PDB file of C-alpha atoms in Angstrom:
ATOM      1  CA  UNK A   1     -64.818  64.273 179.967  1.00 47.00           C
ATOM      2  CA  UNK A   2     -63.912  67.996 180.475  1.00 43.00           C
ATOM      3  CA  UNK A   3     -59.924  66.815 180.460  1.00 43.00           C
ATOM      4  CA  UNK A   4     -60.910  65.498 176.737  1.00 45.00           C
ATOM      5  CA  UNK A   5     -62.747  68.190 175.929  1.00 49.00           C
ATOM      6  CA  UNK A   6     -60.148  70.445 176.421  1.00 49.00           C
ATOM      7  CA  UNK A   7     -57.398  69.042 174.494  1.00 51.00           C
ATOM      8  CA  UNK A   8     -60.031  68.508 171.269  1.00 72.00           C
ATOM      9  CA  UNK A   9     -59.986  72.290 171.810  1.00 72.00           C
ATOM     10  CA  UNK A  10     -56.424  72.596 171.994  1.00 69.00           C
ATOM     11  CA  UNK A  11     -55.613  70.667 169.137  1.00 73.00           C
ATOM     12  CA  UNK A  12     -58.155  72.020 167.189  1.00 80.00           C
ATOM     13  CA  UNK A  13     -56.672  75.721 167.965  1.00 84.00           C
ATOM     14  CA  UNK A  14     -53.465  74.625 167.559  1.00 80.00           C
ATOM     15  CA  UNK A  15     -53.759  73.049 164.481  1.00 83.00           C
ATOM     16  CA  UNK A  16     -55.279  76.565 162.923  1.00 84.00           C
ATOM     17  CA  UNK A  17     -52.929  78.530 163.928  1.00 88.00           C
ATOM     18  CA  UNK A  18     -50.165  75.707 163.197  1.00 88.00           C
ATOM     19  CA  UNK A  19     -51.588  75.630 159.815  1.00 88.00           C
ATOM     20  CA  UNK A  20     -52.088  79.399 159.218  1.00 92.00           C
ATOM     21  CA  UNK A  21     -47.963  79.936 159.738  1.00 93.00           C
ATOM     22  CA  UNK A  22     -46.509  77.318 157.950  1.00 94.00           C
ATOM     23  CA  UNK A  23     -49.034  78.145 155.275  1.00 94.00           C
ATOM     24  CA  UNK A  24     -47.764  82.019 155.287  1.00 96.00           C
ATOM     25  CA  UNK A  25     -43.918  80.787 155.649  1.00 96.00           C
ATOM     26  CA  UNK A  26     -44.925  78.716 152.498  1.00 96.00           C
ATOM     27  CA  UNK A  27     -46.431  81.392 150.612  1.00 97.00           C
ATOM     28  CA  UNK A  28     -43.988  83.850 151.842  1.00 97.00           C
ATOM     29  CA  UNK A  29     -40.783  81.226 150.414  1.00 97.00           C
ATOM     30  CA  UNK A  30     -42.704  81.069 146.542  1.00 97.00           C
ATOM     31  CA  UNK A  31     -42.741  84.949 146.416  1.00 98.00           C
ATOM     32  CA  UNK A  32     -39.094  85.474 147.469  1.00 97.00           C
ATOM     33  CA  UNK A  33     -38.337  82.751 144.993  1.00 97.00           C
ATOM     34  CA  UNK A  34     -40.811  83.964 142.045  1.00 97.00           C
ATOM     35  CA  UNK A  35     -39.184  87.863 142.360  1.00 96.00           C
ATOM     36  CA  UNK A  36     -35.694  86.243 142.303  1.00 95.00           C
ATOM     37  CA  UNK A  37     -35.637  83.341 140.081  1.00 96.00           C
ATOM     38  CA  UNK A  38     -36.953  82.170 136.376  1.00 96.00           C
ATOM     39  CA  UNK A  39     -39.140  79.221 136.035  1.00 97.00           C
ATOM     40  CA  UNK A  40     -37.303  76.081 134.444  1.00 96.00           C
ATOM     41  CA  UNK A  41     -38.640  75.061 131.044  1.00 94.00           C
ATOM     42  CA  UNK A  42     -41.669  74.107 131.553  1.00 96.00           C
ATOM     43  CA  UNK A  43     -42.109  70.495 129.433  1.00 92.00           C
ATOM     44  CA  UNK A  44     -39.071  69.800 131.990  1.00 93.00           C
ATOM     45  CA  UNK A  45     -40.784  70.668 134.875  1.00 96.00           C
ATOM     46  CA  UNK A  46     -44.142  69.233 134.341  1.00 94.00           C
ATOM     47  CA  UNK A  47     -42.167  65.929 133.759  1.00 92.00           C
ATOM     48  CA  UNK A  48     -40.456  65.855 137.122  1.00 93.00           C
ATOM     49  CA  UNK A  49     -43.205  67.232 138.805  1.00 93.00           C
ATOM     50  CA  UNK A  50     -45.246  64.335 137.452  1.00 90.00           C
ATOM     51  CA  UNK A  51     -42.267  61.734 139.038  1.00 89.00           C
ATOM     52  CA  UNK A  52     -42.149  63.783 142.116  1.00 90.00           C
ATOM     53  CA  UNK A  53     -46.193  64.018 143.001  1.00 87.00           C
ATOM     54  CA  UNK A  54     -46.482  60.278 141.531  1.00 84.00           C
ATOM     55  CA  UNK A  55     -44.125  59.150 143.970  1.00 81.00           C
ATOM     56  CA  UNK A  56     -45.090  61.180 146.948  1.00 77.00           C
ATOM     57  CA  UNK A  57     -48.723  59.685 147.192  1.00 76.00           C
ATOM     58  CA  UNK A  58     -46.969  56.300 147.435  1.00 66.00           C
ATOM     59  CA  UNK A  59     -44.762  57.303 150.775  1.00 62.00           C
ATOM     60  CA  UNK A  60     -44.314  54.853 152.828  1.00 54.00           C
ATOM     61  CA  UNK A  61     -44.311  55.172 156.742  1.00 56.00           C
ATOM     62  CA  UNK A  62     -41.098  54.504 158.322  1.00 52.00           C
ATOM     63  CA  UNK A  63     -41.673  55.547 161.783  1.00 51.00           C
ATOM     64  CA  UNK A  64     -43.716  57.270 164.412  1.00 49.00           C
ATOM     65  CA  UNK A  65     -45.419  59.844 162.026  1.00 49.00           C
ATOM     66  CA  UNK A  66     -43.058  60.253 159.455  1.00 54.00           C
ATOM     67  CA  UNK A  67     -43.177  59.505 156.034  1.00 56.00           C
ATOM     68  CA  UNK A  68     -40.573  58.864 153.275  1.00 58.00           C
ATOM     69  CA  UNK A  69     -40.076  58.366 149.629  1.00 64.00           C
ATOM     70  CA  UNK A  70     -37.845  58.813 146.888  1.00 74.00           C
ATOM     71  CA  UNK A  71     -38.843  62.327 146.161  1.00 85.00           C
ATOM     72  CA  UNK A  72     -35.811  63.776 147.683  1.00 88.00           C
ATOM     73  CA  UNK A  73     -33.985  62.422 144.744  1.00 89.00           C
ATOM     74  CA  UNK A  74     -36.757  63.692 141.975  1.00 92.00           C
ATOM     75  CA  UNK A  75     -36.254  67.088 143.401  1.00 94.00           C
ATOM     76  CA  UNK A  76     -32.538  67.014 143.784  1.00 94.00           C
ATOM     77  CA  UNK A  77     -32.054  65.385 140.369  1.00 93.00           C
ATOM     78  CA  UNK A  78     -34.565  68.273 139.104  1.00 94.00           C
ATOM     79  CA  UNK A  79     -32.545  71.238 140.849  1.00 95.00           C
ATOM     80  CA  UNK A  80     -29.750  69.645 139.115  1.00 94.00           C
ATOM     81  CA  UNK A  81     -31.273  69.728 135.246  1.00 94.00           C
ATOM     82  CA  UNK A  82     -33.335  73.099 135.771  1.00 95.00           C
ATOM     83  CA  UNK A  83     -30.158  75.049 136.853  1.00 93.00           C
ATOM     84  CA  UNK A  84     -28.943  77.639 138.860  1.00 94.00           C
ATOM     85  CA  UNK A  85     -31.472  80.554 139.092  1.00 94.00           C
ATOM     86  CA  UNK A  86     -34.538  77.852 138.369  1.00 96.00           C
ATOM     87  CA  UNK A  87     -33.826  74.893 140.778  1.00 96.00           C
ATOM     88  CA  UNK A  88     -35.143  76.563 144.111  1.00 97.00           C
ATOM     89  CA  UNK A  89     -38.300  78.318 142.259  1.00 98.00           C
ATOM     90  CA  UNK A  90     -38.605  74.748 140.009  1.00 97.00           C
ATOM     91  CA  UNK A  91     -38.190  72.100 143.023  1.00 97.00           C
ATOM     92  CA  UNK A  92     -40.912  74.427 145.518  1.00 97.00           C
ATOM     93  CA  UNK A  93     -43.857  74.848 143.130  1.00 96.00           C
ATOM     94  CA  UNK A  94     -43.266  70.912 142.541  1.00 95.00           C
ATOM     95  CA  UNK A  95     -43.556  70.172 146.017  1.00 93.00           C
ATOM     96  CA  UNK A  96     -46.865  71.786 145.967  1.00 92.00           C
ATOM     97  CA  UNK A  97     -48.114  69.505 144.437  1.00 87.00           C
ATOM     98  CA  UNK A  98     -46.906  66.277 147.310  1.00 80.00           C
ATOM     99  CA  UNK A  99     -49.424  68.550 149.702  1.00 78.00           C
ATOM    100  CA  UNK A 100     -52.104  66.519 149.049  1.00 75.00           C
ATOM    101  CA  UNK A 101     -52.012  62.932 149.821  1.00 68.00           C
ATOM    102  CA  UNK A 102     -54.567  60.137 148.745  1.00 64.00           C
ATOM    103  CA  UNK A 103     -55.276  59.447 152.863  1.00 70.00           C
ATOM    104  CA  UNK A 104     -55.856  63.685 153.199  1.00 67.00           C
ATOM    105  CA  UNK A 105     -58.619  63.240 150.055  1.00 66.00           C
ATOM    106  CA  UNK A 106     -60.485  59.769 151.653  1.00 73.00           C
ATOM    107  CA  UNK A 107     -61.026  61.357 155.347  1.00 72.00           C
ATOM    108  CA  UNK A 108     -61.513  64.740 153.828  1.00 76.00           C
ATOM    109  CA  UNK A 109     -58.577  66.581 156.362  1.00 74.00           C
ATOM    110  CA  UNK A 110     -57.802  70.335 155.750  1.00 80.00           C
ATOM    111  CA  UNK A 111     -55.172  70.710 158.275  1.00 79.00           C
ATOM    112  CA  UNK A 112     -52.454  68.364 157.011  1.00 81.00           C
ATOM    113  CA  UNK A 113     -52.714  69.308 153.430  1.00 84.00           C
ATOM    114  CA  UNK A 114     -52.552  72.920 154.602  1.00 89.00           C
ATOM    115  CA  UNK A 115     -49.704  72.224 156.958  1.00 88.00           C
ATOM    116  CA  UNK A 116     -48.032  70.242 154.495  1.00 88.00           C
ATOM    117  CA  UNK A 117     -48.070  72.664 151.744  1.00 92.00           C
ATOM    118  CA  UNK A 118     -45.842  74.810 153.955  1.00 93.00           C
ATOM    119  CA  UNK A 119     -43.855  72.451 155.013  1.00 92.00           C
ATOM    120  CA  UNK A 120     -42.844  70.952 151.906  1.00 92.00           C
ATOM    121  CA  UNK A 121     -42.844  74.382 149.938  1.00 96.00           C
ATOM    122  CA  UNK A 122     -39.883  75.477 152.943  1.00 96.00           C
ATOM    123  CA  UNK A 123     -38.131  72.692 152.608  1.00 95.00           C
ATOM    124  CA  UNK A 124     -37.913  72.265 148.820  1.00 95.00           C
ATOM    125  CA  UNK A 125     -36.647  76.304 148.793  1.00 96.00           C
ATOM    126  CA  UNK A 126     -34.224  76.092 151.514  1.00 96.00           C
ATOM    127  CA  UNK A 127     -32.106  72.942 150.472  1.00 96.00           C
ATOM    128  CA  UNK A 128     -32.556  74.078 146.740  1.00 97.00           C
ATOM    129  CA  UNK A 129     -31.010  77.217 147.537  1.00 97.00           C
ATOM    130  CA  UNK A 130     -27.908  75.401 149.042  1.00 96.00           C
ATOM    131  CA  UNK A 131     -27.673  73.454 146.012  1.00 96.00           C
ATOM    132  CA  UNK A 132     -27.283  76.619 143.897  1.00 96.00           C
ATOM    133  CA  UNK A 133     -24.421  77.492 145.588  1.00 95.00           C
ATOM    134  CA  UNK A 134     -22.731  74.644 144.797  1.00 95.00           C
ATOM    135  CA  UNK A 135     -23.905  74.758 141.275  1.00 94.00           C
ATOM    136  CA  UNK A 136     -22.380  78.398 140.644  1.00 91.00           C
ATOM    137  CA  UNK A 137     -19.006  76.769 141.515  1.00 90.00           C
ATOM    138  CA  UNK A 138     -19.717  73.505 138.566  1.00 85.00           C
ATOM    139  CA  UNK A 139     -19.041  74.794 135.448  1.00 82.00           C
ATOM    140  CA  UNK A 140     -19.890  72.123 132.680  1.00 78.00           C
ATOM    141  CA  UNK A 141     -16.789  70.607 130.989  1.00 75.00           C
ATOM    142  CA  UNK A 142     -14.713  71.534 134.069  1.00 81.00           C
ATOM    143  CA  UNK A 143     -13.012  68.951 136.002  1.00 80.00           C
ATOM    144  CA  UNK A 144     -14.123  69.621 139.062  1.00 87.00           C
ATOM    145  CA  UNK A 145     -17.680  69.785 137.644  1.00 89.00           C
ATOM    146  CA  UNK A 146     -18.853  66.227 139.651  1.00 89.00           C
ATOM    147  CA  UNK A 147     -17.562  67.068 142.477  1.00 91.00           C
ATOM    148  CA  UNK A 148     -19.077  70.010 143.382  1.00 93.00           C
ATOM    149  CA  UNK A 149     -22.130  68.398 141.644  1.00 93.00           C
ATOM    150  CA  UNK A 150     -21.940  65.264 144.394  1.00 90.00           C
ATOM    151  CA  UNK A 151     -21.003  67.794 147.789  1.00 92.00           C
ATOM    152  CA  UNK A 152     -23.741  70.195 146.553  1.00 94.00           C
ATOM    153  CA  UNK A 153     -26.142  67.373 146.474  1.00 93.00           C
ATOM    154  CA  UNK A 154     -25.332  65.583 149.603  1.00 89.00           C
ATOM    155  CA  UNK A 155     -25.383  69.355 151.355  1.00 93.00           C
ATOM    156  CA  UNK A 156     -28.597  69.589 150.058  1.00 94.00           C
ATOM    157  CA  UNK A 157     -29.923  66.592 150.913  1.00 90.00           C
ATOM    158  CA  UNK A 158     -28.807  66.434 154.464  1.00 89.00           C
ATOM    159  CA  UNK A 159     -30.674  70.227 154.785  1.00 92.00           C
ATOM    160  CA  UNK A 160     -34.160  68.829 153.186  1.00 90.00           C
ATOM    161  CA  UNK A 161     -34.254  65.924 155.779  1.00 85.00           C
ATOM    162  CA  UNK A 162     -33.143  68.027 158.952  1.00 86.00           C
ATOM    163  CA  UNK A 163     -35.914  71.073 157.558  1.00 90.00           C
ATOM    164  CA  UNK A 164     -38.376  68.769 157.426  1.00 84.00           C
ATOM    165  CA  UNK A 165     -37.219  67.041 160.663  1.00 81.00           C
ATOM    166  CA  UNK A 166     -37.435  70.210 162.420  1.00 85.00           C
ATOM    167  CA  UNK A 167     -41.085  71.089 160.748  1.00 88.00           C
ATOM    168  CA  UNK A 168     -43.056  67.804 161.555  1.00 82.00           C
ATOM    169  CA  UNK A 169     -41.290  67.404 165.049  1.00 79.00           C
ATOM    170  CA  UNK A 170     -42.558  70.614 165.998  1.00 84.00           C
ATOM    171  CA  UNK A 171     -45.876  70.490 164.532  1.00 82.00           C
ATOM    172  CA  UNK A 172     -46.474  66.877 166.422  1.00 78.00           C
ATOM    173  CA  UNK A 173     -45.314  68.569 169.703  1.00 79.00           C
ATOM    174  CA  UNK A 174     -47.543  71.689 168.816  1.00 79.00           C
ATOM    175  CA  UNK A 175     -51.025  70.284 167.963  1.00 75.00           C
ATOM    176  CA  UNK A 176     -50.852  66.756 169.649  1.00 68.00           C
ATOM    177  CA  UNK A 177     -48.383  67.255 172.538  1.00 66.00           C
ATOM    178  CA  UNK A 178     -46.022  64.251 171.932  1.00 60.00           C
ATOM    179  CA  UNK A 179     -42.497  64.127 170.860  1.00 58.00           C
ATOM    180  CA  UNK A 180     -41.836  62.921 167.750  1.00 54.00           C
ATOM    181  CA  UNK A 181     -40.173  59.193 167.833  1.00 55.00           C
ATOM    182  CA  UNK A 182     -37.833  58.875 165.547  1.00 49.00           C
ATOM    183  CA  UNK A 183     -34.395  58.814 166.937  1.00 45.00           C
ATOM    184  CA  UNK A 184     -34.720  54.790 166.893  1.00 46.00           C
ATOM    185  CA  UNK A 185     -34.319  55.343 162.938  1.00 57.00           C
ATOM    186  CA  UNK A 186     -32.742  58.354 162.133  1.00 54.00           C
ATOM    187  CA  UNK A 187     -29.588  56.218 161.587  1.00 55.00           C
ATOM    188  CA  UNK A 188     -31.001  54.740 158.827  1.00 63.00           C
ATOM    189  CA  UNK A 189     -33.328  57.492 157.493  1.00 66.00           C
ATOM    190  CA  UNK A 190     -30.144  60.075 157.359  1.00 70.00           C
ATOM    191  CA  UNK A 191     -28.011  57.833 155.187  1.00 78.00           C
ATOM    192  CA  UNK A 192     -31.163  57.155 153.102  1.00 77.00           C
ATOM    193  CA  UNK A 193     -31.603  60.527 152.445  1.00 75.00           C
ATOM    194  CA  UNK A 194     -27.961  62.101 151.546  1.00 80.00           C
ATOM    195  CA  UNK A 195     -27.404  58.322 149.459  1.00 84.00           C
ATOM    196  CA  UNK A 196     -30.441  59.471 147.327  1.00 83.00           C
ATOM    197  CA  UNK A 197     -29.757  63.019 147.398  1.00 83.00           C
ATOM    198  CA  UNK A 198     -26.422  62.072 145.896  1.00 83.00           C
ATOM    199  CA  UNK A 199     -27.744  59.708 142.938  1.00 86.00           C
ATOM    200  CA  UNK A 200     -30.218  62.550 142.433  1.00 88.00           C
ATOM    201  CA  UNK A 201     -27.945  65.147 141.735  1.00 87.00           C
ATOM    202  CA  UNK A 202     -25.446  62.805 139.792  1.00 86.00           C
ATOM    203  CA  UNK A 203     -28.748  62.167 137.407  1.00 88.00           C
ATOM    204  CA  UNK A 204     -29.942  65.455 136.867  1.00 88.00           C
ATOM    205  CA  UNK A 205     -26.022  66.253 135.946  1.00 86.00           C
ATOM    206  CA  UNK A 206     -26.004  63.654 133.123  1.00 87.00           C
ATOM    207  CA  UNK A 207     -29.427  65.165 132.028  1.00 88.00           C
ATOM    208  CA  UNK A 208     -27.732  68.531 131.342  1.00 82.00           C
ATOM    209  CA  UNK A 209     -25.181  66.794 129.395  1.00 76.00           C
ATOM    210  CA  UNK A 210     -27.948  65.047 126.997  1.00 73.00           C
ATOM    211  CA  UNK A 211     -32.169  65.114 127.834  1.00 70.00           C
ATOM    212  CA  UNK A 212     -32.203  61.559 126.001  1.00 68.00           C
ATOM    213  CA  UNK A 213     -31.729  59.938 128.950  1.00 75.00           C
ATOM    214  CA  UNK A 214     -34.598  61.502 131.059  1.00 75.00           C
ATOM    215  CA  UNK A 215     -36.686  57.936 130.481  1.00 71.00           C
ATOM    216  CA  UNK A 216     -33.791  56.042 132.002  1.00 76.00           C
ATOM    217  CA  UNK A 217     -33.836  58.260 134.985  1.00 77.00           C
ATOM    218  CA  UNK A 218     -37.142  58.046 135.468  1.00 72.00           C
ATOM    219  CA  UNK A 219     -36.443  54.127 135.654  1.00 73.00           C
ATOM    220  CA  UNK A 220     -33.954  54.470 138.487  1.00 73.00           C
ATOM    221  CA  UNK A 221     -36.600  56.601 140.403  1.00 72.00           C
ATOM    222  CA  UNK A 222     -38.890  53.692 140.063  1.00 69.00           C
ATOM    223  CA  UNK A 223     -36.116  51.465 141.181  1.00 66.00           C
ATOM    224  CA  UNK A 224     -35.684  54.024 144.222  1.00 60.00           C
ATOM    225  CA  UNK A 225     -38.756  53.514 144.896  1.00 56.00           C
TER     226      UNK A 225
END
């Protein structure tokens, strides 16, 4: 009894402080990015932030607490239409918005949505700040334009999965002591990942050449789905 008593204080501690510093990393990442960066247009935004929170309540669990879902491609395909100097600062304030998940709301947790917040918010700005760099090098009409469009993309998408890797493997070890069991799929998950990374950025590049076919991407994300 005083063994389990113990760790219910430990993880209860640990998941405060846990919470408390990926919450200030979070914060800390949408400052830098608000000083530095414009926001995106905003009928733009609210559209792919509507894709990206729709299909982040629906992840699905693929292994030992880890969850996935096309939203690496909504926020890659995003970064893509919003620009250079809008895509990090676009793509984070979006993922605020996959904090919150419908099993957080129905058991009423603070900690994970907290947590989460962070995480996502860090992720989102790091990898979107990679793809930048590879979109100051794609000038529209050029004809390496798709090229650096595709590497910047798959870059990107390689960083969001190993940030977010890093961020839920060490909050697992952190608060409930266990290492996080995943290697058994990261084979798969990997490949996932950069494959819709790539599409994503490939469809946010056609939406700078015309908006009119926003509806059809928003079909393929369904499709990803």
């Amino acid at each position: 009894m005083a063994r389990r008593t113990s760790d219910t204080r430990h993880e209860r501690r640990a998941k405060a402080v846990l919470a408390a510093v990926y919450a200030t990393l979070g914060v800390g990442v949408l400052v830098v990015l608000i000083i530095r960066e414009s926001f995106p247009p905003i009928g733009l935004w609210l559209a792919f932030a509507a894709a990206f929170a729709f299909l982040d309540w629906r992840s699905v669990e693929v292994n030992d607490r880890m969850l996935m879902s096309p939203t690496i491609m909504v926020a890659l395909t995003a970064g893509v239409a919003f620009g250079r100097g809008s895509a990090a600062l676009g793509v984070a304030t979006m993922a605020v918005l996959g904090a919150v998940s419908a099993r957080d709301v129905k058991k009423r947790r603070i900690f994970q949505p907290v947590a989460n917040f962070g995480q996502m918010v860090v992720t989102a700005g790091g990898s979107l700040l990679v793809l930048e760099a590879f979109l100051a090098k794609a000038t529209i009409g050029s004809a390496s334009y798709w090229t650096w469009i595709a590497i910047g993309s798959a870059a990107a998408a390689v960083l969001y999965a190993s940030i977010n890797y890093v961020l839920v493997a060490f909050a697992v070890r952190t608060v409930f002591r266990q290492n996080l069991k995943v290697w058994s799929h990261l084979g798969e998950l990997l490949p996932s990942y950069v494959a819709m990374g790539f599409v994503g950025g490939l469809l946010g590049a056609t939406i700078t050449r015309t908006e009119v076919v926003l509806p059809l991407v928003f079909v393929v994300f369904i499709i990803g789905y």
